[in-house]
C-alpha cells in the first residue's frame, strides 16, 4: 500500500457579516499537510489492477494524482486514493465533517477540483451505515484535460453493495453527512488507463 505523505488541512469559509454560518468545508492537498491518504487497489481481493498515487505540483497548484491501469480480470476493477478512517485517531477532515451540523445546517454535497484524461471516475463515500469495504455510496463524474470544479449533491449518490460472487445490488439509503467516515477517489468498473488529479475536496452547505 502506498501512502501519500500529505494531509488535508481544513479551511472553513464563513458567510458575510449578518451570519457566521459556514458556507463550506475546504480540504486542499498540500505538501505541508499531515493527514494520510493511501493508494488501494483490487489486489487486496485478488484482482490485477495496478497503479500509484503521488503528490505533485503544477505551477501554484498542489494536487494528488492517481494513475494506473484498471483491469476487471479476477473479479477486480478498481484503483483508489482513499482517506484514513481510523476511529482512534480520526482525521481533522472528518472531525469537522462530523461536527458540521452544530451550526444548525446540514452539508448538501461535495465539490472536487479535478483534471483528468477524459475518462469517467467515481467518488466512494463510506459512513456508519456501510458495512464493508465493498459497501459504498458512489457517484460518477466526467473529466477532461483542464482543471474544472465538479459539484455532486449527496442526493445523487447511490449506495451499491458488491456481493461475494461479484454481483452488485442497490441499497435504498441516503448519506447522513455527520456520519461520513471515509472518502475514496476511484477509477472503477471497466478496463482502462486512469490518470486523475485532485487538488481540493470541498463539502458545501
CSV table of C-alpha atoms in Angstrom, one decimal:
chain,number,residue,atom,x,y,z
A,1,UNK,CA,0.0,0.0,0.0
A,2,UNK,CA,1.4,3.4,-1.0
A,3,UNK,CA,0.7,6.2,1.5
A,4,UNK,CA,1.0,9.8,0.3
A,5,UNK,CA,2.8,11.8,2.9
A,6,UNK,CA,0.3,14.5,2.9
A,7,UNK,CA,-2.7,15.5,4.9
A,8,UNK,CA,-5.5,17.7,4.1
A,9,UNK,CA,-5.6,20.9,6.0
A,10,UNK,CA,-9.1,22.4,6.7
A,11,UNK,CA,-10.3,25.8,5.8
A,12,UNK,CA,-13.7,26.9,6.9
A,13,UNK,CA,-15.3,29.7,4.7
A,14,UNK,CA,-17.6,32.0,6.6
A,15,UNK,CA,-20.6,33.9,5.2
A,16,UNK,CA,-20.9,37.6,5.4
A,17,UNK,CA,-21.4,39.9,8.4
A,18,UNK,CA,-25.0,39.2,9.1
A,19,UNK,CA,-24.4,35.5,9.8
A,20,UNK,CA,-21.4,33.3,10.8
A,21,UNK,CA,-22.9,30.1,9.4
A,22,UNK,CA,-20.4,28.1,7.4
A,23,UNK,CA,-20.6,28.0,3.6
A,24,UNK,CA,-18.3,25.1,3.0
A,25,UNK,CA,-15.5,23.0,4.5
A,26,UNK,CA,-12.5,23.0,2.2
A,27,UNK,CA,-9.7,20.4,2.3
A,28,UNK,CA,-6.8,21.1,-0.2
A,29,UNK,CA,-4.0,18.7,-0.9
A,30,UNK,CA,-0.8,20.5,0.2
A,31,UNK,CA,2.8,19.4,0.8
A,32,UNK,CA,2.7,20.6,4.4
A,33,UNK,CA,-0.4,18.7,5.4
A,34,UNK,CA,-0.3,16.0,7.9
A,35,UNK,CA,-3.0,13.5,7.2
A,36,UNK,CA,-2.5,10.2,5.4
A,37,UNK,CA,-4.1,9.2,2.2
A,38,UNK,CA,-3.5,5.7,0.9
A,39,UNK,CA,-3.4,4.0,-2.5
A,40,UNK,CA,-5.6,0.9,-2.6
A,41,UNK,CA,-6.3,-1.5,-5.5
A,42,UNK,CA,-8.3,-4.6,-6.2
A,43,UNK,CA,-5.2,-6.7,-5.5
A,44,UNK,CA,-6.4,-6.8,-1.9
A,45,UNK,CA,-9.2,-9.1,-3.2
A,46,UNK,CA,-7.3,-11.0,-5.9
A,47,UNK,CA,-7.6,-8.5,-8.7
A,48,UNK,CA,-4.7,-7.5,-11.1
A,49,UNK,CA,-5.2,-3.7,-11.5
A,50,UNK,CA,-2.1,-1.7,-10.9
A,51,UNK,CA,-1.3,1.9,-10.2
A,52,UNK,CA,0.0,4.5,-7.8
A,53,UNK,CA,-0.8,7.8,-6.1
A,54,UNK,CA,1.6,10.7,-5.8
A,55,UNK,CA,1.6,14.3,-4.6
A,56,UNK,CA,2.6,16.7,-7.4
A,57,UNK,CA,2.8,20.4,-8.3
A,58,UNK,CA,1.5,22.3,-11.3
A,59,UNK,CA,2.7,25.9,-11.1
A,60,UNK,CA,0.9,27.1,-7.9
A,61,UNK,CA,-1.4,24.1,-7.6
A,62,UNK,CA,-0.5,21.2,-5.4
A,63,UNK,CA,-2.5,18.0,-6.1
A,64,UNK,CA,-2.8,14.3,-5.6
A,65,UNK,CA,-2.5,12.2,-8.8
A,66,UNK,CA,-4.0,8.8,-9.2
A,67,UNK,CA,-2.6,6.8,-12.2
A,68,UNK,CA,-2.6,3.2,-13.3
A,69,UNK,CA,-4.3,0.5,-15.4
A,70,UNK,CA,-7.7,-0.8,-14.2
A,71,UNK,CA,-8.5,-4.4,-15.1
A,72,UNK,CA,-11.7,-6.3,-14.5
A,73,UNK,CA,-9.9,-9.7,-14.5
A,74,UNK,CA,-10.3,-12.0,-11.5
A,75,UNK,CA,-13.5,-10.1,-10.4
A,76,UNK,CA,-11.4,-6.9,-9.9
A,77,UNK,CA,-11.7,-3.5,-11.4
A,78,UNK,CA,-10.5,-0.6,-9.3
A,79,UNK,CA,-7.7,1.6,-8.1
A,80,UNK,CA,-8.4,4.2,-5.5
A,81,UNK,CA,-7.0,7.1,-3.4
A,82,UNK,CA,-8.6,6.6,-0.1
A,83,UNK,CA,-8.7,8.7,3.1
A,84,UNK,CA,-7.9,7.3,6.5
A,85,UNK,CA,-11.0,6.2,8.5
A,86,UNK,CA,-9.4,5.4,11.9
A,87,UNK,CA,-11.7,5.8,14.8
A,88,UNK,CA,-8.9,6.0,17.3
A,89,UNK,CA,-7.2,8.9,15.5
A,90,UNK,CA,-10.0,10.4,13.5
A,91,UNK,CA,-8.5,12.8,10.9
A,92,UNK,CA,-9.3,16.5,11.2
A,93,UNK,CA,-11.2,16.3,8.0
A,94,UNK,CA,-13.8,14.0,9.4
A,95,UNK,CA,-13.9,15.6,12.8
A,96,UNK,CA,-15.0,18.8,11.1
A,97,UNK,CA,-17.5,17.0,8.8
A,98,UNK,CA,-19.0,15.0,11.7
A,99,UNK,CA,-19.4,18.2,13.7
A,100,UNK,CA,-20.8,20.2,10.7
A,101,UNK,CA,-24.4,20.3,12.0
A,102,UNK,CA,-23.6,22.2,15.1
A,103,UNK,CA,-24.2,25.5,13.3
A,104,UNK,CA,-27.7,24.3,12.5
A,105,UNK,CA,-27.0,23.4,8.9
A,106,UNK,CA,-26.5,20.2,7.1
A,107,UNK,CA,-23.9,19.6,4.3
A,108,UNK,CA,-25.5,19.2,0.9
A,109,UNK,CA,-22.8,17.8,-1.3
A,110,UNK,CA,-19.2,17.6,-2.3
A,111,UNK,CA,-17.1,19.6,-4.8
A,112,UNK,CA,-13.8,18.4,-6.4
A,113,UNK,CA,-11.2,20.4,-8.3
A,114,UNK,CA,-10.1,17.9,-10.8
A,115,UNK,CA,-8.2,17.3,-14.0
A,116,UNK,CA,-8.2,14.0,-15.9
A,117,UNK,CA,-7.8,12.2,-19.2
A,118,UNK,CA,-11.4,12.3,-20.5
A,119,UNK,CA,-12.5,9.2,-18.5
A,120,UNK,CA,-15.3,8.8,-16.0
A,121,UNK,CA,-14.3,8.4,-12.3
A,122,UNK,CA,-16.1,7.9,-9.1
A,123,UNK,CA,-16.3,9.3,-5.5
A,124,UNK,CA,-16.9,6.5,-3.0
A,125,UNK,CA,-18.2,7.6,0.4
A,126,UNK,CA,-18.4,5.3,3.5
A,127,UNK,CA,-20.5,6.2,6.5
A,128,UNK,CA,-21.5,4.5,9.8
A,129,UNK,CA,-24.2,2.8,7.7
A,130,UNK,CA,-21.9,0.9,5.3
A,131,UNK,CA,-20.8,-2.5,6.5
A,132,UNK,CA,-17.8,-3.4,4.5
A,133,UNK,CA,-15.2,-2.0,2.0
A,134,UNK,CA,-17.4,-3.2,-0.8
A,135,UNK,CA,-20.4,-1.3,0.5
A,136,UNK,CA,-20.3,2.4,-0.6
A,137,UNK,CA,-22.2,5.4,-1.6
A,138,UNK,CA,-21.0,6.3,-5.0
A,139,UNK,CA,-21.4,9.0,-7.7
A,140,UNK,CA,-19.6,9.4,-11.0
A,141,UNK,CA,-18.0,12.4,-12.7
A,142,UNK,CA,-16.5,13.1,-16.2
A,143,UNK,CA,-13.1,14.7,-16.7
A,144,UNK,CA,-11.1,16.5,-19.3
A,145,UNK,CA,-7.5,17.6,-19.5
A,146,UNK,CA,-8.2,21.1,-18.0
A,147,UNK,CA,-8.8,21.9,-14.3
A,148,UNK,CA,-12.5,22.1,-13.5
A,149,UNK,CA,-14.8,22.1,-10.5
A,150,UNK,CA,-17.2,19.1,-10.2
A,151,UNK,CA,-20.2,19.5,-7.8
A,152,UNK,CA,-22.2,16.5,-6.8
A,153,UNK,CA,-25.2,16.8,-4.3
A,154,UNK,CA,-25.4,14.0,-1.7
A,155,UNK,CA,-28.8,13.1,-3.1
A,156,UNK,CA,-27.2,11.9,-6.3
A,157,UNK,CA,-25.1,9.3,-4.6
A,158,UNK,CA,-26.3,5.7,-4.8
A,159,UNK,CA,-25.4,3.0,-2.3
A,160,UNK,CA,-24.1,0.0,-4.1
A,161,UNK,CA,-23.0,-3.2,-2.4
A,162,UNK,CA,-20.8,-5.8,-4.1
A,163,UNK,CA,-21.6,-9.4,-3.2
A,164,UNK,CA,-19.1,-12.2,-2.8
A,165,UNK,CA,-19.9,-13.6,-6.2
A,166,UNK,CA,-19.1,-10.3,-7.9
A,167,UNK,CA,-22.8,-9.3,-8.4
A,168,UNK,CA,-24.0,-5.9,-7.1
A,169,UNK,CA,-27.2,-4.7,-5.6
A,170,UNK,CA,-28.5,-1.2,-4.9
A,171,UNK,CA,-29.5,-0.4,-1.3
A,172,UNK,CA,-32.2,2.1,-0.6
A,173,UNK,CA,-30.4,4.6,1.7
A,174,UNK,CA,-29.1,8.2,1.8
A,175,UNK,CA,-25.9,9.9,3.1
A,176,UNK,CA,-26.0,11.4,6.6
A,177,UNK,CA,-23.1,13.9,6.4
A,178,UNK,CA,-22.4,13.8,10.1
A,179,UNK,CA,-21.7,10.0,9.8
A,180,UNK,CA,-19.2,10.2,6.9
A,181,UNK,CA,-16.0,8.3,7.8
A,182,UNK,CA,-14.1,7.8,4.6
A,183,UNK,CA,-13.8,9.0,1.0
A,184,UNK,CA,-12.3,7.3,-2.0
A,185,UNK,CA,-11.4,8.9,-5.3
A,186,UNK,CA,-11.7,5.9,-7.6
A,187,UNK,CA,-11.0,4.6,-11.1
A,188,UNK,CA,-13.6,1.8,-11.3
A,189,UNK,CA,-15.6,-0.7,-13.2
A,190,UNK,CA,-14.0,-1.3,-16.6
A,191,UNK,CA,-10.7,-1.9,-18.3
A,192,UNK,CA,-8.9,1.5,-18.9
A,193,UNK,CA,-5.9,3.6,-18.2
A,194,UNK,CA,-6.5,6.0,-15.3
A,195,UNK,CA,-4.9,9.4,-14.8
A,196,UNK,CA,-6.8,11.7,-12.4
A,197,UNK,CA,-5.5,14.7,-10.5
A,198,UNK,CA,-7.4,16.2,-7.5
A,199,UNK,CA,-6.3,19.5,-5.9
A,200,UNK,CA,-9.1,20.1,-3.5
A,201,UNK,CA,-12.1,18.4,-1.8
A,202,UNK,CA,-14.9,20.7,-0.6
A,203,UNK,CA,-18.1,19.9,1.3
A,204,UNK,CA,-20.8,22.6,0.8
A,205,UNK,CA,-23.9,23.7,2.6
